[in-house]
GROMACS .gro file of N, CA and C in nm:
model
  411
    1UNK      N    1  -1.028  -2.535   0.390
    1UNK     CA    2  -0.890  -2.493   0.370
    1UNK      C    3  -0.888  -2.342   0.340
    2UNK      N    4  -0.806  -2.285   0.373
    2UNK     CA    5  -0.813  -2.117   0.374
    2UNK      C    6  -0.711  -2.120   0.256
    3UNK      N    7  -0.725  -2.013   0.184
    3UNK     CA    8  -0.625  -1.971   0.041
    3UNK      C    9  -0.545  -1.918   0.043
    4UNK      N   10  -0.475  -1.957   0.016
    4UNK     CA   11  -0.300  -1.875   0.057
    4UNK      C   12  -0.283  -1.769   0.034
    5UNK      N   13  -0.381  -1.717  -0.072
    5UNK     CA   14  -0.394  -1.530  -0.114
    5UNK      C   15  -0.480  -1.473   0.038
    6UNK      N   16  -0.569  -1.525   0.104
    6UNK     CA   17  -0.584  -1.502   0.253
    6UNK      C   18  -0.529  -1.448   0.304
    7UNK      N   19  -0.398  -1.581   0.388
    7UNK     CA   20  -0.292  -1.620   0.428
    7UNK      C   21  -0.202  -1.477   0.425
    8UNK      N   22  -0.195  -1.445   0.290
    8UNK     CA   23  -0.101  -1.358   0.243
    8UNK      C   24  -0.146  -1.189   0.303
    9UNK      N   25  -0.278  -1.207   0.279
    9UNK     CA   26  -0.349  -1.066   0.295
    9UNK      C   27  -0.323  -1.022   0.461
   10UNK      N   28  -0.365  -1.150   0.529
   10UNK     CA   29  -0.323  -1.106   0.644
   10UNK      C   30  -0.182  -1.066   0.725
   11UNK      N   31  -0.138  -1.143   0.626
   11UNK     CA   32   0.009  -1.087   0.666
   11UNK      C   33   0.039  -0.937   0.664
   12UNK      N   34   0.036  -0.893   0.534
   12UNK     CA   35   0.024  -0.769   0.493
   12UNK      C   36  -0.043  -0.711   0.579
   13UNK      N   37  -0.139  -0.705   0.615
   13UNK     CA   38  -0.244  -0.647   0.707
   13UNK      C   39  -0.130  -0.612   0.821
   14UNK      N   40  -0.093  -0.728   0.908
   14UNK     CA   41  -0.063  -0.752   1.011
   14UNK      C   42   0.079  -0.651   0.984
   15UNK      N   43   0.152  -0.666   0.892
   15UNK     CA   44   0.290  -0.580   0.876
   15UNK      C   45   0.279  -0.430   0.845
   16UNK      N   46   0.168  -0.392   0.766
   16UNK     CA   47   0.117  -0.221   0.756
   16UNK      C   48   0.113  -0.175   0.895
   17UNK      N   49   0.016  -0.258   0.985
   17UNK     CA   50  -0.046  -0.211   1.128
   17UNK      C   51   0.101  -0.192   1.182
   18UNK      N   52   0.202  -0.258   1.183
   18UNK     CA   53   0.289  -0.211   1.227
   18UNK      C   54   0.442  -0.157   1.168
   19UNK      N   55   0.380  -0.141   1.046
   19UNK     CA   56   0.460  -0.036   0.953
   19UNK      C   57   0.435   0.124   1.003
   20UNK      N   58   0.291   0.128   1.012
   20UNK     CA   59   0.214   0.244   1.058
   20UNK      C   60   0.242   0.273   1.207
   21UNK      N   61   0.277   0.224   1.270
   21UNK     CA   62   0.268   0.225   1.398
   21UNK      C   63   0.393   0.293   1.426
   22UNK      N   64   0.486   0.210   1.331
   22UNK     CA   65   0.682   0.269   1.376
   22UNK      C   66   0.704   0.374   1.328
   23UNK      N   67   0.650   0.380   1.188
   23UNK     CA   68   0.693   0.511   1.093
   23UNK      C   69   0.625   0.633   1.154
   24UNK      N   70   0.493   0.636   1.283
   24UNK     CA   71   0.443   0.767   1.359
   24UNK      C   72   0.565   0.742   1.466
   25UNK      N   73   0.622   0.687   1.466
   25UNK     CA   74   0.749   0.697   1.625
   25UNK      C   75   0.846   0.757   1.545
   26UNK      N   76   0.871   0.723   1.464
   26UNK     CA   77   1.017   0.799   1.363
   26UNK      C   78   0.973   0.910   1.381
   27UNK      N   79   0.891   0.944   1.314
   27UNK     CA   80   0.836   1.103   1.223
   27UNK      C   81   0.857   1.216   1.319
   28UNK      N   82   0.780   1.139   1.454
   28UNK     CA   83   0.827   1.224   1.595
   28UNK      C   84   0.942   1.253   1.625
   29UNK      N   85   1.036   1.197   1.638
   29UNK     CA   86   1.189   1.208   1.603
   29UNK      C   87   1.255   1.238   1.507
   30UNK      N   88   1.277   1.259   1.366
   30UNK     CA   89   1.316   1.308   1.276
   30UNK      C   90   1.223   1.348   1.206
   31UNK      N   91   1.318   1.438   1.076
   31UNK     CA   92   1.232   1.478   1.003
   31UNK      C   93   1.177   1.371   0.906
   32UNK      N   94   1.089   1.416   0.805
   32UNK     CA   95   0.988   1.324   0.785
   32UNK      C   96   1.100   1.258   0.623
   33UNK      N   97   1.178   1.313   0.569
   33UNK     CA   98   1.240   1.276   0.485
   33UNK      C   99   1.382   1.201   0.540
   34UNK      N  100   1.419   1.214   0.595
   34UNK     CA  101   1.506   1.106   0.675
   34UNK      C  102   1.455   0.978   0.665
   35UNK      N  103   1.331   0.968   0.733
   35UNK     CA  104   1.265   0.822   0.760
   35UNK      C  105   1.209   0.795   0.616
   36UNK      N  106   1.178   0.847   0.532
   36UNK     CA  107   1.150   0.846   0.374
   36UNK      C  108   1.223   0.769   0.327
   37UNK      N  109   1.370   0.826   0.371
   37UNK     CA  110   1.497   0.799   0.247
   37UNK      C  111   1.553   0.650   0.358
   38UNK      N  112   1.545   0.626   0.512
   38UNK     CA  113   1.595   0.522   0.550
   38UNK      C  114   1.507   0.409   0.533
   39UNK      N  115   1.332   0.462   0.483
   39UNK     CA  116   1.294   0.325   0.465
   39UNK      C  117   1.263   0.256   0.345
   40UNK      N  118   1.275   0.376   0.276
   40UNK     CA  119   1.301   0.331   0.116
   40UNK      C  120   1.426   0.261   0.088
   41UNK      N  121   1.547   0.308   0.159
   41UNK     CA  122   1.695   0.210   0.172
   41UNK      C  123   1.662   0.068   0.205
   42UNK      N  124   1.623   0.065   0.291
   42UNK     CA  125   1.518  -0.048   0.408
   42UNK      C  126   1.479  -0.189   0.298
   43UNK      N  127   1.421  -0.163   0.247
   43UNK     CA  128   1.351  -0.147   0.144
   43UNK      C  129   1.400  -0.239   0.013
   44UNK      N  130   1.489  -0.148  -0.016
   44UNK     CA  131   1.629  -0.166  -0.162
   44UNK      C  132   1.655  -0.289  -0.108
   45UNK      N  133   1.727  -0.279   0.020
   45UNK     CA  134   1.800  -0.405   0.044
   45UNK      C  135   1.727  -0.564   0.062
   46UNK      N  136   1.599  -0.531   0.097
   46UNK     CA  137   1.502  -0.614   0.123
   46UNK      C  138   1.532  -0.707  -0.004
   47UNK      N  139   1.432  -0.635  -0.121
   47UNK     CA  140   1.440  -0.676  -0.241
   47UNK      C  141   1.565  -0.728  -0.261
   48UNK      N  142   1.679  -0.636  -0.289
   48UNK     CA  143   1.787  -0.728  -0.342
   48UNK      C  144   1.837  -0.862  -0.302
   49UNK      N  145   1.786  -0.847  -0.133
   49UNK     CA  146   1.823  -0.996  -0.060
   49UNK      C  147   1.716  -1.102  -0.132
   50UNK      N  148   1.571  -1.073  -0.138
   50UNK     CA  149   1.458  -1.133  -0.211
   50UNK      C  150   1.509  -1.211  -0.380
   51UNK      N  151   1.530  -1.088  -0.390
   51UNK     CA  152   1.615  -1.126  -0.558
   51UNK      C  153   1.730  -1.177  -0.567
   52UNK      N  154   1.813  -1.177  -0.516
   52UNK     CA  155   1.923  -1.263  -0.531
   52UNK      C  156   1.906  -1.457  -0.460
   53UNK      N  157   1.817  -1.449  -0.389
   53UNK     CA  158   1.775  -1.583  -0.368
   53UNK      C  159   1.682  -1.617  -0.400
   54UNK      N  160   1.603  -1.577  -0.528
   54UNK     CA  161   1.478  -1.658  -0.668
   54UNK      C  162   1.543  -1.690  -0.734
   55UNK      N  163   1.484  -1.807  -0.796
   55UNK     CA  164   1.529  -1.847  -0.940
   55UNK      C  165   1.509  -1.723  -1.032
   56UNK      N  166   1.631  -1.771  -1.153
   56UNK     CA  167   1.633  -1.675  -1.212
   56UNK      C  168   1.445  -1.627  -1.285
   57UNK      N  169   1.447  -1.478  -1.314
   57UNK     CA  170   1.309  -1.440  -1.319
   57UNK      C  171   1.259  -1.487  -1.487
   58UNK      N  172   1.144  -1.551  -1.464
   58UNK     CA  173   1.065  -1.513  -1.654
   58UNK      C  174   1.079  -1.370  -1.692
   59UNK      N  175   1.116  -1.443  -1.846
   59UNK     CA  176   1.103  -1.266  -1.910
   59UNK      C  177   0.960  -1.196  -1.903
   60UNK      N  178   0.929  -1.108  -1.899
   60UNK     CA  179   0.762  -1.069  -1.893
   60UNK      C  180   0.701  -1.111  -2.029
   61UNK      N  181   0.573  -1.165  -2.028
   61UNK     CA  182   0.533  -1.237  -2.107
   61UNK      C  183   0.434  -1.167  -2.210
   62UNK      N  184   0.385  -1.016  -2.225
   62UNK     CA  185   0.310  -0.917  -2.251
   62UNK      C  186   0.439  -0.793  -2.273
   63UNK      N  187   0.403  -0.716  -2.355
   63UNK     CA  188   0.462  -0.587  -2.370
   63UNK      C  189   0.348  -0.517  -2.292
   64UNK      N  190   0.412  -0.370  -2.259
   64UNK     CA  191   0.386  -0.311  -2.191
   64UNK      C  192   0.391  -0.299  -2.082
   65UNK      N  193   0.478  -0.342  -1.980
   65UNK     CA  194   0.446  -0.382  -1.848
   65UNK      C  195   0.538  -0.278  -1.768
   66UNK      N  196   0.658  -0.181  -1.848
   66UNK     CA  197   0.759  -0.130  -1.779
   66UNK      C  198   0.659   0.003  -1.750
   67UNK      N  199   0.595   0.081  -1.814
   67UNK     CA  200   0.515   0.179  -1.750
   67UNK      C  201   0.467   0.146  -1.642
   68UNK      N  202   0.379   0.053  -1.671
   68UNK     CA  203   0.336   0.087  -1.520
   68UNK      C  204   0.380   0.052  -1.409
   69UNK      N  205   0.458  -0.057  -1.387
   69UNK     CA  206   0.538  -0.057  -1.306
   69UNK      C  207   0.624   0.033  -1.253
   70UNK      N  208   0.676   0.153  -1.331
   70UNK     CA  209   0.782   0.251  -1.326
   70UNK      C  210   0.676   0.310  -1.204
   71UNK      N  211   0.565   0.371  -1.322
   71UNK     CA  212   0.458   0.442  -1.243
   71UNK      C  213   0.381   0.386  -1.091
   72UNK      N  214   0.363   0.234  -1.122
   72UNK     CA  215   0.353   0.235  -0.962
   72UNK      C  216   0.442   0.197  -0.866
   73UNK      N  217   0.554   0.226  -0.919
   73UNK     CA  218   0.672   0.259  -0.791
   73UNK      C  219   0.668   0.446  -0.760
   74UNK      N  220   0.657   0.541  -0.884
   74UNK     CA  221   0.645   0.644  -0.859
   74UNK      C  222   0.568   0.715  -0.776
   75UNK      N  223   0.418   0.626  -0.798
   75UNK     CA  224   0.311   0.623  -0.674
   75UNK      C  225   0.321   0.573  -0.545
   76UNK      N  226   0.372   0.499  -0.514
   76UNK     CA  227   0.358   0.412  -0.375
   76UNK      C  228   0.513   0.497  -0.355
   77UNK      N  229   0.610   0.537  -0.384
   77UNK     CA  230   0.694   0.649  -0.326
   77UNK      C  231   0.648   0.763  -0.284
   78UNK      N  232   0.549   0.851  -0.354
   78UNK     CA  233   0.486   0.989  -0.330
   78UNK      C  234   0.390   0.941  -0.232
   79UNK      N  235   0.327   0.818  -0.206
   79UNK     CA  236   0.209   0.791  -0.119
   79UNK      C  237   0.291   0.802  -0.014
   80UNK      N  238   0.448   0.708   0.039
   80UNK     CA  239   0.463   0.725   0.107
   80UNK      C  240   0.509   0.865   0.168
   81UNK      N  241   0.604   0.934   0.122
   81UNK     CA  242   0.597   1.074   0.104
   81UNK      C  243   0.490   1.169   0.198
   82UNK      N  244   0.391   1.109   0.108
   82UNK     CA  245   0.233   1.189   0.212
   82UNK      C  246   0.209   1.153   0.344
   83UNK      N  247   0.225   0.987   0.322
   83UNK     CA  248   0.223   0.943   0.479
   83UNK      C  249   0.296   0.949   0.584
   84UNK      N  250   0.385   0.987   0.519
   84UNK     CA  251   0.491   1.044   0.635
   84UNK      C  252   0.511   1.154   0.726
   85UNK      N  253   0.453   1.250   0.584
   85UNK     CA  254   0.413   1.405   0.588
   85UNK      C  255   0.285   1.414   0.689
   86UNK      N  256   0.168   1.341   0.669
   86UNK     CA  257   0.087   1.360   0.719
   86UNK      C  258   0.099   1.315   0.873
   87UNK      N  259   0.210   1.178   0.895
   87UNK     CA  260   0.213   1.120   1.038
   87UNK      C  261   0.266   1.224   1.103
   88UNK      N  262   0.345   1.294   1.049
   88UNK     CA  263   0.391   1.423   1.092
   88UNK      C  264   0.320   1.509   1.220
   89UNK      N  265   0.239   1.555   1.175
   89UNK     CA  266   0.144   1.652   1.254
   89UNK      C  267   0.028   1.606   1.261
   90UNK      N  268  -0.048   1.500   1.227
   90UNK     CA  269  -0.134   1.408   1.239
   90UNK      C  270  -0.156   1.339   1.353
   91UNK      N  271  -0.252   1.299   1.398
   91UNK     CA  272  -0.246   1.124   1.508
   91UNK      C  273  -0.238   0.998   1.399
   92UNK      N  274  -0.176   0.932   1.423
   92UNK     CA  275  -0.203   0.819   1.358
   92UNK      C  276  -0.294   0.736   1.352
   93UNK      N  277  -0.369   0.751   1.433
   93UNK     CA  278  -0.509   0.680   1.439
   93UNK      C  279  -0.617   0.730   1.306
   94UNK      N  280  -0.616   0.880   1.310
   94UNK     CA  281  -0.694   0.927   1.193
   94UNK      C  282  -0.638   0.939   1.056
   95UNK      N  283  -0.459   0.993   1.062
   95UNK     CA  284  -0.432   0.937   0.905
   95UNK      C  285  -0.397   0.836   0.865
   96UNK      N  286  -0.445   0.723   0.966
   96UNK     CA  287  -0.410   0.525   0.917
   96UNK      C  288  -0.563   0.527   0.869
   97UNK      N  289  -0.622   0.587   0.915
   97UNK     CA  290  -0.825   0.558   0.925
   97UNK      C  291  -0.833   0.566   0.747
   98UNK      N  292  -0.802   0.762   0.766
   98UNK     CA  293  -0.852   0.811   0.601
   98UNK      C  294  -0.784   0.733   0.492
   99UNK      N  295  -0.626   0.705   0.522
   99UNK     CA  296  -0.571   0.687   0.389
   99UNK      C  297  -0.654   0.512   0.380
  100UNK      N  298  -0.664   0.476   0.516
  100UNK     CA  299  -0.718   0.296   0.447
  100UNK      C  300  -0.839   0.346   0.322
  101UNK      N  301  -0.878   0.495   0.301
  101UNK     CA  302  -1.006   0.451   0.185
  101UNK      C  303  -0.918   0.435   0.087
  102UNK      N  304  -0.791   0.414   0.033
  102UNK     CA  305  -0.720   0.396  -0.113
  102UNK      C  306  -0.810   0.239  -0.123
  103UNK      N  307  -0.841   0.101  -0.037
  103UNK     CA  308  -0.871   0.024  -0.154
  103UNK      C  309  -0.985   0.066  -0.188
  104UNK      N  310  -1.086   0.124  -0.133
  104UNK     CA  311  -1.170   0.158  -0.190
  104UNK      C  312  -1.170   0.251  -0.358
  105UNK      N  313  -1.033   0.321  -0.360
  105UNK     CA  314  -1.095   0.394  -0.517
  105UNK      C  315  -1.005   0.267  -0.638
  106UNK      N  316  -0.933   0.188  -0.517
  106UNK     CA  317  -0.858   0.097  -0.572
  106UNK      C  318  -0.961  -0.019  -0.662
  107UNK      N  319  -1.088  -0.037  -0.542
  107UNK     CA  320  -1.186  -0.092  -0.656
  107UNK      C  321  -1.271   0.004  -0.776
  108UNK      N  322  -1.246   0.116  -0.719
  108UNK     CA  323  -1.351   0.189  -0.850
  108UNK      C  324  -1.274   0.177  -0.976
  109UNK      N  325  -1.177   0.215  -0.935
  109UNK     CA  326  -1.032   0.212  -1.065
  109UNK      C  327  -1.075   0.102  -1.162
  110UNK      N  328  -1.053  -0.021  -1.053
  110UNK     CA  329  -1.055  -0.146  -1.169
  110UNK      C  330  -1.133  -0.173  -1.177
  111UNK      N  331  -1.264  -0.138  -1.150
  111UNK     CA  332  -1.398  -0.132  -1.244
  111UNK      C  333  -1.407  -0.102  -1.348
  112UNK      N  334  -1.354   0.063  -1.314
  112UNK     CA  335  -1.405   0.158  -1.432
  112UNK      C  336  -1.288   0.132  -1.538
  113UNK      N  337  -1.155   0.095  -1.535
  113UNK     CA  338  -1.044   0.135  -1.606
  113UNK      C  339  -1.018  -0.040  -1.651
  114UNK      N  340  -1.057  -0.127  -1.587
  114UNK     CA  341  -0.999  -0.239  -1.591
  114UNK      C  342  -1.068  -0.369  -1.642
  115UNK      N  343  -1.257  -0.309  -1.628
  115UNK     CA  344  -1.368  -0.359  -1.667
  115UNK      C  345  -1.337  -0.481  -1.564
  116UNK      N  346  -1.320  -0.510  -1.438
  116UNK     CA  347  -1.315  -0.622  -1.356
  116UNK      C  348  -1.479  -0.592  -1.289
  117UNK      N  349  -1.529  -0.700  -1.275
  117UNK     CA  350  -1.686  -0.729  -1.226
  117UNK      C  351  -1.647  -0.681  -1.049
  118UNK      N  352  -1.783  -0.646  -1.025
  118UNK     CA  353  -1.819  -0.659  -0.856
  118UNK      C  354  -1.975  -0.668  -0.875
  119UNK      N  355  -1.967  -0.763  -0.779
  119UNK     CA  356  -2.058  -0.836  -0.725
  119UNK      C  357  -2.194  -0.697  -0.646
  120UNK      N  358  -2.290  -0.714  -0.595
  120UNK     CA  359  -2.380  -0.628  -0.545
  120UNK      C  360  -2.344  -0.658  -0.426
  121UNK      N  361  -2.293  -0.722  -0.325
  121UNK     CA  362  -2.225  -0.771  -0.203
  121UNK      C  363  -2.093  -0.730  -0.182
  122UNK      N  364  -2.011  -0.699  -0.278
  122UNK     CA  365  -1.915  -0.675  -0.306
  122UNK      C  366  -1.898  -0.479  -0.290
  123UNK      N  367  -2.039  -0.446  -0.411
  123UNK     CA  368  -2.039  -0.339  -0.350
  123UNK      C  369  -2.087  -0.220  -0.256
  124UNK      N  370  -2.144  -0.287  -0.177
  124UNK     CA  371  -2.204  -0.262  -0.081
  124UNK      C  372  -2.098  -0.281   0.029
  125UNK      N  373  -1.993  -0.383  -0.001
  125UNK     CA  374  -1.901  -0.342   0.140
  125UNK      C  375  -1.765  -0.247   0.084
  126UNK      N  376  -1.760  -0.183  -0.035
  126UNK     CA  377  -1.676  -0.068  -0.070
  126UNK      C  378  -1.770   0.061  -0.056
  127UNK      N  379  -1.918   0.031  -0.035
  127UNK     CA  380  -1.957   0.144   0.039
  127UNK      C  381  -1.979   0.146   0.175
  128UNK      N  382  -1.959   0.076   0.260
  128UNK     CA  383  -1.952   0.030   0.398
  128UNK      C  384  -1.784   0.099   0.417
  129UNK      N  385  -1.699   0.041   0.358
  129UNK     CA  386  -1.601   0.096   0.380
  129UNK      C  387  -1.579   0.235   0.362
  130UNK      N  388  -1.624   0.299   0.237
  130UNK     CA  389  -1.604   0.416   0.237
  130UNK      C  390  -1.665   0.507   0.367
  131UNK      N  391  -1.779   0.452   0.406
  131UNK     CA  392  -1.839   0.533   0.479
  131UNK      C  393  -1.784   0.527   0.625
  132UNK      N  394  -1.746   0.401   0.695
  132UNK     CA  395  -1.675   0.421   0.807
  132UNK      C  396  -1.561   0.510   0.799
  133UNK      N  397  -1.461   0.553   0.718
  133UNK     CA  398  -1.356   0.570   0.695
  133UNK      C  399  -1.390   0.713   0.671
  134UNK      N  400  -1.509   0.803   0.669
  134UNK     CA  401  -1.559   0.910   0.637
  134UNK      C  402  -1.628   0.944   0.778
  135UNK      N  403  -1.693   0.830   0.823
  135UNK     CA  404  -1.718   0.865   0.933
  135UNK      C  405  -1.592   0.914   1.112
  136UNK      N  406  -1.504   0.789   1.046
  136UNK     CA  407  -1.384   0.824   1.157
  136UNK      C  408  -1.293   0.931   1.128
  137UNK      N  409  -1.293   0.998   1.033
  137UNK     CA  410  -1.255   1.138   0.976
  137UNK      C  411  -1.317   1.275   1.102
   0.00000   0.00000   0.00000
């Protein structure tokens, strides 16, 4: 049986590849903050449609949780920002290549910051990754 966190990954996968794909056709056509601000709108509405048809939400069950959340909306806005910037005058082939190394510092992070284990298999393919992704640079 395959795991629905799988399931899920590939989806994602499958919707970036062609997140990435549309947002280098925009960029060519407008400027790069246009397509910023229409897919961040994009976006808004998504969620609100998402949220208005869940049950109502648990309160968060831990303090602390509004930082970082704030903060990683602040991040994944400026990321996109860059990626937009960069599809810009870029090929998309090479700034989809470089930026894929984020999971890679994505695992160093929660190593180092988060004390989460990796495996010696584990890291050996975040250096596999790093290195293709250095190499197609």
């Amino acid at each position: 049986m395959i795991p629905s966190w799988f399931l899920m990954t590939l989806g994602a996968i499958f919707c970036w590849s062609v997140w990435a794909l549309l947002l280098k056709l925009a960029v060519e056509r407008a400027p790069w903050i246009n397509v910023t601000v229409l897919s961040i709108m994009v976006e808004a509405a998504m969620i609100a449609v998402l949220w208005a048809n869940s049950p109502a939400p648990d309160e968060p069950n831990q303090k602390g949780w509004f930082l970082p959340a704030f903060v990683s909306g602040l991040c994944g806005i400026s990321g996109l920002m860059f990626f937009n910037r960069a599809l810009k005058s870029g090929p998309l082939m090479m700034v989809n290549a470089i930026t894929a190394v984020y999971p890679v510092l994505t695992c160093l992070l929660s190593w180092a910051l988060l004390s989460e284990t990796m495996t010696v298999r584990q890291g050996v393919a975040v250096v596999f990754a790093l290195v293709a992704v250095l190499l197609s640079a």
